[in-house]
Amino acid sequence: MTTCDDVETSPAKSTRPVRRSGDIVLVVDDSPDTLSLINDTLEQAGIDALVALDGSQALNIAQRLRPDMILLDAVMPGLDGFETCRRLKADPTLAAIPVIFMTGLTDSADIVRGLESGGVDYLTKPIQPAELIARIKVHLSNARLTSSAHQALDSTGQYLFTVDLAGQLQWATPQTYTLLENAGALQDGTRQKLLATLQIWLQRDPAVGNKLKLDGFKKTLAVVFVERRDATTCLLKLVDDDGPAGEEILREKLTLTKRESEVLFWIANGKTNREIGEILEVSPRTVNKHLEGVFSKLGVENRTAAAGIAIRTLNPDS
């Protein structure tokens, strides 16, 4: 049974763990017997398990370690599973993690409540190990396909995201989240402003290609209406109206190659070599090779120093 202390941290950013190569499932339940059963089942299937005894602990672990899936007990003292799931889905960095509810409740209203709060599936207690593993494999596979699709969109420069008609963010490609974060648009106060602006705009039923400028953030952004996916979901594209993209600025000002500037940009955003490789669709070894070139050209010896130069280059007034 894995705890938070068992996960190594990255030298470049100590608060960000280095992910293992295998799948990691966070199991949340206030019953030690249930945790023990599920942990043994997952270990036999070659899946790493993290455990939490309540909703608050689960949120903290998820934010630090970002598991591939969460098994969540619906009924717990304090923060129950339904509210825990809602809070997970409200966090853009955690929203894509699939959540399977575990419940002894058989009332269909409770099952619907779990799905409406963001769960993708549910298991009825007592848990059957074979069914548990089968459900986990299906949803892990679906999550990987979704993640690959998002990364493919990013690799072609597509800053896409979907919102509901209230302006609530449903999913976004990783680069979209990064651009929103750099603009300060995901902080508590500014996030509400962004949602309210999008809601008003969407109520006007914008046409395909219609563009909305977003003012009042650290960067000048705009969104373009791409299409309505269904009755309640809209696909939008985020546009940086503040001038050249970060990679272009680094390439020009620091005399880097295109790939070196891309690697440095993501280093400055706290990404590991593995994560950068996934974003750029190259191997971690290739990322490291480009990083060596960056070190040589910048006259530094480590990624922390390189990231510092990149951040100062991108934010000269800060």
PDB file of N, CA, C and O in Angstrom, residues 159-183:
ATOM      1  N   TYR A 159      -5.273  25.195 -29.135  1.00  0.00           N
ATOM      2  CA  TYR A 159      -5.601  25.523 -27.746  1.00  0.00           C
ATOM      3  C   TYR A 159      -7.125  25.414 -27.592  1.00  0.00           C
ATOM      4  O   TYR A 159      -7.832  26.418 -27.567  1.00  0.00           O
ATOM      5  N   LEU A 160      -7.609  24.188 -27.486  1.00  0.00           N
ATOM      6  CA  LEU A 160      -9.048  23.955 -27.480  1.00  0.00           C
ATOM      7  C   LEU A 160      -9.552  23.605 -26.092  1.00  0.00           C
ATOM      8  O   LEU A 160      -8.836  23.032 -25.265  1.00  0.00           O
ATOM      9  N   PHE A 161     -10.810  23.945 -25.835  1.00  0.00           N
ATOM     10  CA  PHE A 161     -11.451  23.571 -24.581  1.00  0.00           C
ATOM     11  C   PHE A 161     -12.959  23.586 -24.779  1.00  0.00           C
ATOM     12  O   PHE A 161     -13.472  24.169 -25.742  1.00  0.00           O
ATOM     13  N   THR A 162     -13.668  22.905 -23.879  1.00  0.00           N
ATOM     14  CA  THR A 162     -15.126  22.909 -23.940  1.00  0.00           C
ATOM     15  C   THR A 162     -15.685  23.513 -22.663  1.00  0.00           C
ATOM     16  O   THR A 162     -15.100  23.383 -21.583  1.00  0.00           O
ATOM     17  N   VAL A 163     -16.822  24.167 -22.806  1.00  0.00           N
ATOM     18  CA  VAL A 163     -17.532  24.749 -21.666  1.00  0.00           C
ATOM     19  C   VAL A 163     -19.013  24.425 -21.807  1.00  0.00           C
ATOM     20  O   VAL A 163     -19.505  24.132 -22.905  1.00  0.00           O
ATOM     21  N   ASP A 164     -19.721  24.481 -20.682  1.00  0.00           N
ATOM     22  CA  ASP A 164     -21.173  24.381 -20.777  1.00  0.00           C
ATOM     23  C   ASP A 164     -21.735  25.778 -20.983  1.00  0.00           C
ATOM     24  O   ASP A 164     -20.984  26.763 -21.069  1.00  0.00           O
ATOM     25  N   LEU A 165     -23.047  25.894 -21.055  1.00  0.00           N
ATOM     26  CA  LEU A 165     -23.656  27.188 -21.368  1.00  0.00           C
ATOM     27  C   LEU A 165     -23.523  28.190 -20.226  1.00  0.00           C
ATOM     28  O   LEU A 165     -23.780  29.380 -20.414  1.00  0.00           O
ATOM     29  N   ALA A 166     -23.108  27.711 -19.035  1.00  0.00           N
ATOM     30  CA  ALA A 166     -22.852  28.614 -17.914  1.00  0.00           C
ATOM     31  C   ALA A 166     -21.409  29.104 -17.910  1.00  0.00           C
ATOM     32  O   ALA A 166     -20.999  29.832 -17.010  1.00  0.00           O
ATOM     33  N   GLY A 167     -20.631  28.688 -18.939  1.00  0.00           N
ATOM     34  CA  GLY A 167     -19.234  29.109 -19.019  1.00  0.00           C
ATOM     35  C   GLY A 167     -18.298  28.243 -18.213  1.00  0.00           C
ATOM     36  O   GLY A 167     -17.107  28.524 -18.125  1.00  0.00           O
ATOM     37  N   GLN A 168     -18.820  27.152 -17.621  1.00  0.00           N
ATOM     38  CA  GLN A 168     -18.008  26.288 -16.773  1.00  0.00           C
ATOM     39  C   GLN A 168     -17.100  25.408 -17.619  1.00  0.00           C
ATOM     40  O   GLN A 168     -17.551  24.722 -18.535  1.00  0.00           O
ATOM     41  N   LEU A 169     -15.806  25.445 -17.314  1.00  0.00           N
ATOM     42  CA  LEU A 169     -14.824  24.670 -18.057  1.00  0.00           C
ATOM     43  C   LEU A 169     -15.046  23.180 -17.814  1.00  0.00           C
ATOM     44  O   LEU A 169     -15.142  22.732 -16.680  1.00  0.00           O
ATOM     45  N   GLN A 170     -15.144  22.394 -18.906  1.00  0.00           N
ATOM     46  CA  GLN A 170     -15.352  20.955 -18.795  1.00  0.00           C
ATOM     47  C   GLN A 170     -14.065  20.179 -19.047  1.00  0.00           C
ATOM     48  O   GLN A 170     -13.706  19.307 -18.289  1.00  0.00           O
ATOM     49  N   TRP A 171     -13.365  20.460 -20.139  1.00  0.00           N
ATOM     50  CA  TRP A 171     -12.041  19.901 -20.370  1.00  0.00           C
ATOM     51  C   TRP A 171     -11.255  20.876 -21.228  1.00  0.00           C
ATOM     52  O   TRP A 171     -11.825  21.724 -21.913  1.00  0.00           O
ATOM     53  N   ALA A 172      -9.944  20.728 -21.180  1.00  0.00           N
ATOM     54  CA  ALA A 172      -9.075  21.577 -21.998  1.00  0.00           C
ATOM     55  C   ALA A 172      -7.775  20.841 -22.232  1.00  0.00           C
ATOM     56  O   ALA A 172      -7.361  19.992 -21.432  1.00  0.00           O
ATOM     57  N   THR A 173      -7.124  21.120 -23.351  1.00  0.00           N
ATOM     58  CA  THR A 173      -5.818  20.549 -23.604  1.00  0.00           C
ATOM     59  C   THR A 173      -4.812  21.164 -22.632  1.00  0.00           C
ATOM     60  O   THR A 173      -5.007  22.275 -22.141  1.00  0.00           O
ATOM     61  N   PRO A 174      -3.700  20.446 -22.333  1.00  0.00           N
ATOM     62  CA  PRO A 174      -2.739  20.942 -21.343  1.00  0.00           C
ATOM     63  C   PRO A 174      -2.209  22.338 -21.634  1.00  0.00           C
ATOM     64  O   PRO A 174      -2.039  23.153 -20.718  1.00  0.00           O
ATOM     65  N   GLN A 175      -1.935  22.652 -22.915  1.00  0.00           N
ATOM     66  CA  GLN A 175      -1.418  23.980 -23.235  1.00  0.00           C
ATOM     67  C   GLN A 175      -2.470  25.060 -22.974  1.00  0.00           C
ATOM     68  O   GLN A 175      -2.134  26.196 -22.646  1.00  0.00           O
ATOM     69  N   THR A 176      -3.744  24.712 -23.125  1.00  0.00           N
ATOM     70  CA  THR A 176      -4.796  25.678 -22.825  1.00  0.00           C
ATOM     71  C   THR A 176      -4.771  26.039 -21.349  1.00  0.00           C
ATOM     72  O   THR A 176      -4.854  27.220 -20.976  1.00  0.00           O
ATOM     73  N   TYR A 177      -4.653  25.022 -20.491  1.00  0.00           N
ATOM     74  CA  TYR A 177      -4.560  25.280 -19.056  1.00  0.00           C
ATOM     75  C   TYR A 177      -3.352  26.153 -18.728  1.00  0.00           C
ATOM     76  O   TYR A 177      -3.430  27.081 -17.922  1.00  0.00           O
ATOM     77  N   THR A 178      -2.220  25.859 -19.385  1.00  0.00           N
ATOM     78  CA  THR A 178      -1.003  26.632 -19.120  1.00  0.00           C
ATOM     79  C   THR A 178      -1.196  28.097 -19.507  1.00  0.00           C
ATOM     80  O   THR A 178      -0.807  29.010 -18.764  1.00  0.00           O
ATOM     81  N   LEU A 179      -1.805  28.338 -20.663  1.00  0.00           N
ATOM     82  CA  LEU A 179      -2.024  29.712 -21.108  1.00  0.00           C
ATOM     83  C   LEU A 179      -2.982  30.448 -20.162  1.00  0.00           C
ATOM     84  O   LEU A 179      -2.763  31.614 -19.824  1.00  0.00           O
ATOM     85  N   LEU A 180      -4.025  29.763 -19.707  1.00  0.00           N
ATOM     86  CA  LEU A 180      -4.958  30.372 -18.757  1.00  0.00           C
ATOM     87  C   LEU A 180      -4.266  30.674 -17.428  1.00  0.00           C
ATOM     88  O   LEU A 180      -4.478  31.724 -16.822  1.00  0.00           O
ATOM     89  N   GLU A 181      -3.417  29.739 -16.982  1.00  0.00           N
ATOM     90  CA  GLU A 181      -2.686  29.955 -15.731  1.00  0.00           C
ATOM     91  C   GLU A 181      -1.727  31.128 -15.858  1.00  0.00           C
ATOM     92  O   GLU A 181      -1.619  31.966 -14.952  1.00  0.00           O
ATOM     93  N   ASN A 182      -1.004  31.200 -16.975  1.00  0.00           N
ATOM     94  CA  ASN A 182      -0.061  32.308 -17.179  1.00  0.00           C
ATOM     95  C   ASN A 182      -0.767  33.657 -17.214  1.00  0.00           C
ATOM     96  O   ASN A 182      -0.190  34.684 -16.846  1.00  0.00           O
ATOM     97  N   ALA A 183      -2.010  33.640 -17.660  1.00  0.00           N
ATOM     98  CA  ALA A 183      -2.793  34.881 -17.711  1.00  0.00           C
ATOM     99  C   ALA A 183      -3.470  35.185 -16.377  1.00  0.00           C
ATOM    100  O   ALA A 183      -4.104  36.220 -16.234  1.00  0.00           O
TER     101      ALA A 183
END
